[in-house]
Amino acid sequence: MLQGYSIPRTPAGRSSLAPQPPWHYTGEVLAVEFTADPQAVAPFLPAGLAPASGERAGRCALYFCDWQFSTENGLDYLDPLTSQYRETILLMACERDGASASFCPYIWVDQDLALMRGLIQGWPKQFGRTGMTRGYGMRSPAAPSVSAGGRFGAALTFRERRAVEAQITLQGQSHRLPDPGFASTFNVRHFPRLTAGRHDDPAVHELVQLRARDVAVENPMIGQASLTLFDHPGLELAAFTPVSVGEGFRMSVSLTVDDLLLVEDYVLPGR
Amino acid sequence: MLQGYSIPRTPAGRSSLAPQPPWHYTGEVLAVEFTADPQAVAPFLPAGLAPASGERAGRCALYFCDWQFSTENGLDYLDPLTSQYRETILLMACERDGASASFCPYIWVDQDLALMRGLIQGWPKQFGRTGMTRGYGMRSPAAPSVSAGGRFGAALTFRERRAVEAQITLQGQSHRLPDPGFASTFNVRHFPRLTAGRHDDPAVHELVQLRARDVAVENPMIGQASLTLFDHPGLELAAFTPVSVGEGFRMSVSLTVDDLLLVEDYVLPGR
Amino acid sequence: MLQGYSIPRTPAGRSSLAPQPPWHYTGEVLAVEFTADPQAVAPFLPAGLAPASGERAGRCALYFCDWQFSTENGLDYLDPLTSQYRETILLMACERDGASASFCPYIWVDQDLALMRGLIQGWPKQFGRTGMTRGYGMRSPAAPSVSAGGRFGAALTFRERRAVEAQITLQGQSHRLPDPGFASTFNVRHFPRLTAGRHDDPAVHELVQLRARDVAVENPMIGQASLTLFDHPGLELAAFTPVSVGEGFRMSVSLTVDDLLLVEDYVLPGR
Amino acid sequence: MLQGYSIPRTPAGRSSLAPQPPWHYTGEVLAVEFTADPQAVAPFLPAGLAPASGERAGRCALYFCDWQFSTENGLDYLDPLTSQYRETILLMACERDGASASFCPYIWVDQDLALMRGLIQGWPKQFGRTGMTRGYGMRSPAAPSVSAGGRFGAALTFRERRAVEAQITLQGQSHRLPDPGFASTFNVRHFPRLTAGRHDDPAVHELVQLRARDVAVENPMIGQASLTLFDHPGLELAAFTPVSVGEGFRMSVSLTVDDLLLVEDYVLPGR
């Protein structure tokens, strides 16, 4: 009998690309809030989500994350070439049943284990290379101080083209987190069919909401930010061109993933 | 309305990781036939497939492929950093309804577009780095002749460890193709659920058979081969340790993918 | 006694990053001729070389190469993960003692063995990722025909930014090779000192000329070309902005390197 | 006039692979002390250095480093895709004029800027991929605590084969640093000639000693360690097979490089 939470499923179950949940994560995160044209970004929302209104209209955030993960045995991190990855997440504010929510139109990771776990959660993961300035906690001309005045850069490359660049200058401790936030993002799980005549009839197409647990944030810092999105032939980022750039953030995060809310009343939008 | 065959689905549909089929491929292929212990490999078969019998018992093949692909516009190959990838495929002989067939327990690619298209076909794709000696068609001490006596090497690295090494010395034109062959392989499409309590109840779990069309093979060569599979903590390759190594092959291949046979009577094995 | 042509030098001499010459190469090459502003590119020439004059003034070429190499044992190519690399070469026309010559201001490879062998020859090699459309010799929608009408793309990425893009549409056999050509390029071997006070006094700084031997070109094709160079914060490519783009080429090349001409009368330019 | 500390030298001098010193570094370091067979490792020493004696005979250390660097402007780190790299350093104890010293037979980095700066210092740098468990400073099942009981892994891959694996379990603050140490290592700067007949007569071949300044170490931790070196066809690591494995370390380091001591009386060993 074949074993394994994801492919490849094997007799011993030791080969599964996505291991059996729970999946524990910890990481350093840089984030930049910005506002795009509400009319330009609204078409990125799937059925079941409404555009953000009021002061959240057009509100977006880019997150740059340097993650390490482990499964229940707690020792995956002893094989760092497998258990670390970097990620860039684009989130847009939206509403669900009148409540504030967030949705992810694009996300990029640099590793196949992270890609598979993401697909299962509905994250639309593709490959991209994320870079982030690191604060080492030492006084050195080679690293920013993780305190007021410290300057951090972040960048995303997708298919060998620069897609995003950001800089953040810290000003002090933050008493809030970036909005939209990522811990309870809505995503669409989508798994197509290839059988002739059914290319437009996916086997899975369902609105879901993340249910990360044990979410902890430490040492959140806030500051000034700059942000540039570049045209890219394989993306539709022009819609997200910042009309204004808000504040920047740096924080440490940890969380656990082993559940997902299926939004039951979801109906496939006119395929 | 969101567009796109796969994620990310967007207003213009230009971002889909797997483009709308058909997908056209052409490539150079090295292959090595070998026989493993039939008892060791049989447990890798999913429900619906039976172990190969007779002289095909334990028969396997490793394929190393250097692909370029294009979609219907025919010009994807003008962006080579996106449209090329290398792949290693492990196939095992099996039977379906008493007929000879093949199944893929492991496959490795080096690119996310190829990974996504593979998952949709049921290929259990993970990331790995494949290397293959190239014949340039010139007389040079830096390349083998694509004729009798020419020597070709191939290697697979998975998660920063060498997993497979092979060498082939060509002897002449081949009048047959390697067995098991890959054009009508059986795979299992598998897309898990993450909702708590349903981790063992995948949203998609179905036996399928490839229906590649316009399959063409040119200049098939045959020769002697050697093959080594290495232990790997993230794989279960020991079961496939060669008991004997058969012949080696080199060929050029082209094919088109836009269909998949869903094997209707398939029932999920005791989950 | 330590052995080895380059570092690392070891007791057995098996570790040398650049193996003992001769180095044999074979590869596929795409090239595009173009003309830049002669005044803009002239300052890139080192002492000992004069700007090209007449119709060669401002003449440049970009080469995209997909190489495989071997040393004297002839079997390095059986380890393809080590013996293959891709390269982009920017050449500019110049003159030496009144004769036509070529000089390389920038070159990018994707591998450390190639980098070290390049530095020893004076090539100013940095890392970059080169992509090139491949012609597989089969009739397929996934690859261009290597004949009139076949279209090939090439691209260079440097430090995660796109730096060069080119396209070539073949028109027929070529009766000439691109100018400037690369087989007898002039380079400057340069190895700095780090001792305090001597940062501007390199240990090696000498004008040299390549002496590749056994240079063979097969199946040279010529056609129309387009070319774009992108601004890059780590390069000075603006000087090479094409004023006009000439013809494009595709060819197979093989050559051997085991000699270099030291231009004896060379004097270090005012350091 | 061409500008730049290293190649490529250009009119504006903005392209130099190794920027003008000083070079500032900060990083996290894991290290493991071990002892190899003194007779096996002694032949790796160049002329001018003597084998370590007494209790230092055969003493070696492996360092795994996660660096960020900057030049004098202090802002290179805002482009993290360029200014970060990982490194594995093998050091062996030795003596110079009767005093304790260290020498580097092998070192691996993952980036060309780091490679070039290393070659100039005499480090025999090749490409390799280093992984290191990261402590994020948060309580999480996905990361070890940077305190007693915290477990860290490290690994090196060279040319697509695993070369080194290590694990360290911290026990507490350390009152000493690993021996041999890397801040004043001896290296051999070696730049070969390619001119025919002079392949064995390098243009530069000189014993040098690092003169890093402003070396600071913070939060040094010590603990138990395990270490495995794997056979590799491109290395001679068998000589360094651990006879016994000593203690493991973790620390934060910063330092500045802008000088190098040329050991004047050095004579090339019988070339």
PDB file of C-alpha atoms in Angstrom, chain B residues 87-195:
ATOM      1  CA  GLU B  87      14.489  15.654 -16.684  1.00  0.00           C
ATOM      2  CA  THR B  88      15.270  12.204 -15.299  1.00  0.00           C
ATOM      3  CA  ILE B  89      12.470   9.621 -15.422  1.00  0.00           C
ATOM      4  CA  LEU B  90      12.434   6.261 -13.647  1.00  0.00           C
ATOM      5  CA  LEU B  91       9.970   3.820 -15.205  1.00  0.00           C
ATOM      6  CA  MET B  92       9.029   0.329 -14.148  1.00  0.00           C
ATOM      7  CA  ALA B  93       7.353  -2.311 -16.291  1.00  0.00           C
ATOM      8  CA  CYS B  94       3.894  -3.376 -15.174  1.00  0.00           C
ATOM      9  CA  GLU B  95       0.628  -4.779 -16.532  1.00  0.00           C
ATOM     10  CA  ARG B  96      -2.858  -3.366 -16.918  1.00  0.00           C
ATOM     11  CA  ASP B  97      -5.653  -5.780 -17.803  1.00  0.00           C
ATOM     12  CA  GLY B  98      -2.975  -8.291 -18.814  1.00  0.00           C
ATOM     13  CA  ALA B  99      -1.313  -5.935 -21.274  1.00  0.00           C
ATOM     14  CA  SER B 100       2.239  -4.609 -20.990  1.00  0.00           C
ATOM     15  CA  ALA B 101       2.389  -1.145 -19.481  1.00  0.00           C
ATOM     16  CA  SER B 102       4.711   1.188 -17.625  1.00  0.00           C
ATOM     17  CA  PHE B 103       4.494   3.213 -14.402  1.00  0.00           C
ATOM     18  CA  CYS B 104       6.585   6.090 -13.086  1.00  0.00           C
ATOM     19  CA  PRO B 105       7.584   5.935  -9.391  1.00  0.00           C
ATOM     20  CA  TYR B 106       9.995   8.890  -9.550  1.00  0.00           C
ATOM     21  CA  ILE B 107      10.731  11.778 -11.885  1.00  0.00           C
ATOM     22  CA  TRP B 108      12.888  14.896 -11.481  1.00  0.00           C
ATOM     23  CA  VAL B 109      12.839  18.191 -13.381  1.00  0.00           C
ATOM     24  CA  ASP B 110      14.713  21.467 -12.908  1.00  0.00           C
ATOM     25  CA  GLN B 111      12.022  24.060 -13.589  1.00  0.00           C
ATOM     26  CA  ASP B 112       8.633  25.107 -12.214  1.00  0.00           C
ATOM     27  CA  LEU B 113       6.735  25.244 -15.528  1.00  0.00           C
ATOM     28  CA  ALA B 114       7.711  21.647 -16.171  1.00  0.00           C
ATOM     29  CA  LEU B 115       6.831  20.680 -12.611  1.00  0.00           C
ATOM     30  CA  MET B 116       3.295  22.062 -12.870  1.00  0.00           C
ATOM     31  CA  ARG B 117       2.577  20.512 -16.263  1.00  0.00           C
ATOM     32  CA  GLY B 118       3.854  17.262 -14.851  1.00  0.00           C
ATOM     33  CA  LEU B 119       1.656  17.325 -11.749  1.00  0.00           C
ATOM     34  CA  ILE B 120      -1.394  17.837 -13.958  1.00  0.00           C
ATOM     35  CA  GLN B 121      -0.466  14.680 -15.903  1.00  0.00           C
ATOM     36  CA  GLY B 122       0.121  12.726 -12.723  1.00  0.00           C
ATOM     37  CA  TRP B 123       3.902  12.625 -13.064  1.00  0.00           C
ATOM     38  CA  PRO B 124       5.237  12.679  -9.449  1.00  0.00           C
ATOM     39  CA  LYS B 125       7.638  15.498 -10.257  1.00  0.00           C
ATOM     40  CA  GLN B 126      10.204  16.803  -7.836  1.00  0.00           C
ATOM     41  CA  PHE B 127      13.201  18.988  -8.422  1.00  0.00           C
ATOM     42  CA  GLY B 128      16.505  17.435  -9.427  1.00  0.00           C
ATOM     43  CA  ARG B 129      19.412  18.420 -11.615  1.00  0.00           C
ATOM     44  CA  THR B 130      20.068  16.266 -14.674  1.00  0.00           C
ATOM     45  CA  GLY B 131      23.285  16.352 -16.689  1.00  0.00           C
ATOM     46  CA  MET B 132      23.814  14.708 -20.079  1.00  0.00           C
ATOM     47  CA  THR B 133      26.806  14.559 -22.378  1.00  0.00           C
ATOM     48  CA  ARG B 134      26.028  16.356 -25.587  1.00  0.00           C
ATOM     49  CA  GLY B 135      26.998  15.309 -29.098  1.00  0.00           C
ATOM     50  CA  TYR B 136      27.610  18.451 -31.124  1.00  0.00           C
ATOM     51  CA  GLY B 137      27.907  16.844 -34.529  1.00  0.00           C
ATOM     52  CA  MET B 138      31.466  18.082 -34.954  1.00  0.00           C
ATOM     53  CA  ARG B 139      34.620  16.038 -34.803  1.00  0.00           C
ATOM     54  CA  SER B 140      36.207  17.275 -31.564  1.00  0.00           C
ATOM     55  CA  PRO B 141      38.023  15.821 -28.548  1.00  0.00           C
ATOM     56  CA  ALA B 142      35.431  17.700 -26.472  1.00  0.00           C
ATOM     57  CA  ALA B 143      32.416  15.670 -27.590  1.00  0.00           C
ATOM     58  CA  PRO B 144      31.595  12.088 -28.444  1.00  0.00           C
ATOM     59  CA  SER B 145      30.673  11.101 -31.949  1.00  0.00           C
ATOM     60  CA  VAL B 146      26.984  10.245 -32.333  1.00  0.00           C
ATOM     61  CA  SER B 147      27.949   6.917 -33.884  1.00  0.00           C
ATOM     62  CA  ALA B 148      29.447   3.590 -32.882  1.00  0.00           C
ATOM     63  CA  GLY B 149      32.033   4.126 -30.167  1.00  0.00           C
ATOM     64  CA  GLY B 150      30.627   7.430 -28.948  1.00  0.00           C
ATOM     65  CA  ARG B 151      30.458   7.557 -25.151  1.00  0.00           C
ATOM     66  CA  PHE B 152      27.803   9.521 -23.264  1.00  0.00           C
ATOM     67  CA  GLY B 153      27.376  10.152 -19.538  1.00  0.00           C
ATOM     68  CA  ALA B 154      24.311  11.163 -17.552  1.00  0.00           C
ATOM     69  CA  ALA B 155      23.783  12.047 -13.905  1.00  0.00           C
ATOM     70  CA  LEU B 156      21.013  13.106 -11.560  1.00  0.00           C
ATOM     71  CA  THR B 157      21.426  15.167  -8.395  1.00  0.00           C
ATOM     72  CA  PHE B 158      18.520  15.368  -5.928  1.00  0.00           C
ATOM     73  CA  ARG B 159      18.588  17.755  -2.967  1.00  0.00           C
ATOM     74  CA  GLU B 160      22.319  18.274  -3.310  1.00  0.00           C
ATOM     75  CA  ARG B 161      23.224  14.579  -3.411  1.00  0.00           C
ATOM     76  CA  ARG B 162      24.169  12.491  -6.439  1.00  0.00           C
ATOM     77  CA  ALA B 163      21.328  10.012  -6.994  1.00  0.00           C
ATOM     78  CA  VAL B 164      22.020   8.367 -10.376  1.00  0.00           C
ATOM     79  CA  GLU B 165      24.975   7.959 -12.734  1.00  0.00           C
ATOM     80  CA  ALA B 166      24.961   6.245 -16.112  1.00  0.00           C
ATOM     81  CA  GLN B 167      27.229   5.769 -19.099  1.00  0.00           C
ATOM     82  CA  ILE B 168      26.408   4.564 -22.579  1.00  0.00           C
ATOM     83  CA  THR B 169      28.766   3.502 -25.376  1.00  0.00           C
ATOM     84  CA  LEU B 170      26.937   3.527 -28.693  1.00  0.00           C
ATOM     85  CA  GLN B 171      27.211   0.519 -30.967  1.00  0.00           C
ATOM     86  CA  GLY B 172      24.901   1.379 -33.870  1.00  0.00           C
ATOM     87  CA  GLN B 173      21.395   2.154 -35.004  1.00  0.00           C
ATOM     88  CA  SER B 174      18.644   0.669 -32.893  1.00  0.00           C
ATOM     89  CA  HIS B 175      15.694  -1.211 -34.288  1.00  0.00           C
ATOM     90  CA  ARG B 176      13.722  -0.975 -31.066  1.00  0.00           C
ATOM     91  CA  LEU B 177      12.949   1.500 -28.302  1.00  0.00           C
ATOM     92  CA  PRO B 178      13.671   1.043 -24.598  1.00  0.00           C
ATOM     93  CA  ASP B 179      11.162  -0.965 -22.575  1.00  0.00           C
ATOM     94  CA  PRO B 180       9.361   0.268 -20.488  1.00  0.00           C
ATOM     95  CA  GLY B 181       8.585   3.224 -22.725  1.00  0.00           C
ATOM     96  CA  PHE B 182       7.311   6.582 -21.560  1.00  0.00           C
ATOM     97  CA  ALA B 183       4.773   7.775 -24.140  1.00  0.00           C
ATOM     98  CA  SER B 184       1.791   5.966 -22.591  1.00  0.00           C
ATOM     99  CA  THR B 185       2.900   5.653 -18.989  1.00  0.00           C
ATOM    100  CA  PHE B 186       0.354   5.230 -16.202  1.00  0.00           C
ATOM    101  CA  ASN B 187       0.464   7.814 -13.436  1.00  0.00           C
ATOM    102  CA  VAL B 188      -1.635   8.706 -10.397  1.00  0.00           C
ATOM    103  CA  ARG B 189      -2.965  12.249 -10.223  1.00  0.00           C
ATOM    104  CA  HIS B 190      -2.992  13.097  -6.534  1.00  0.00           C
ATOM    105  CA  PHE B 191      -3.974  16.392  -4.918  1.00  0.00           C
ATOM    106  CA  PRO B 192      -4.250  16.247  -1.122  1.00  0.00           C
ATOM    107  CA  ARG B 193      -6.658  17.984   1.228  1.00  0.00           C
ATOM    108  CA  LEU B 194      -5.326  20.036   4.112  1.00  0.00           C
ATOM    109  CA  THR B 195      -8.581  20.482   6.026  1.00  0.00           C
TER     110      THR B 195
END
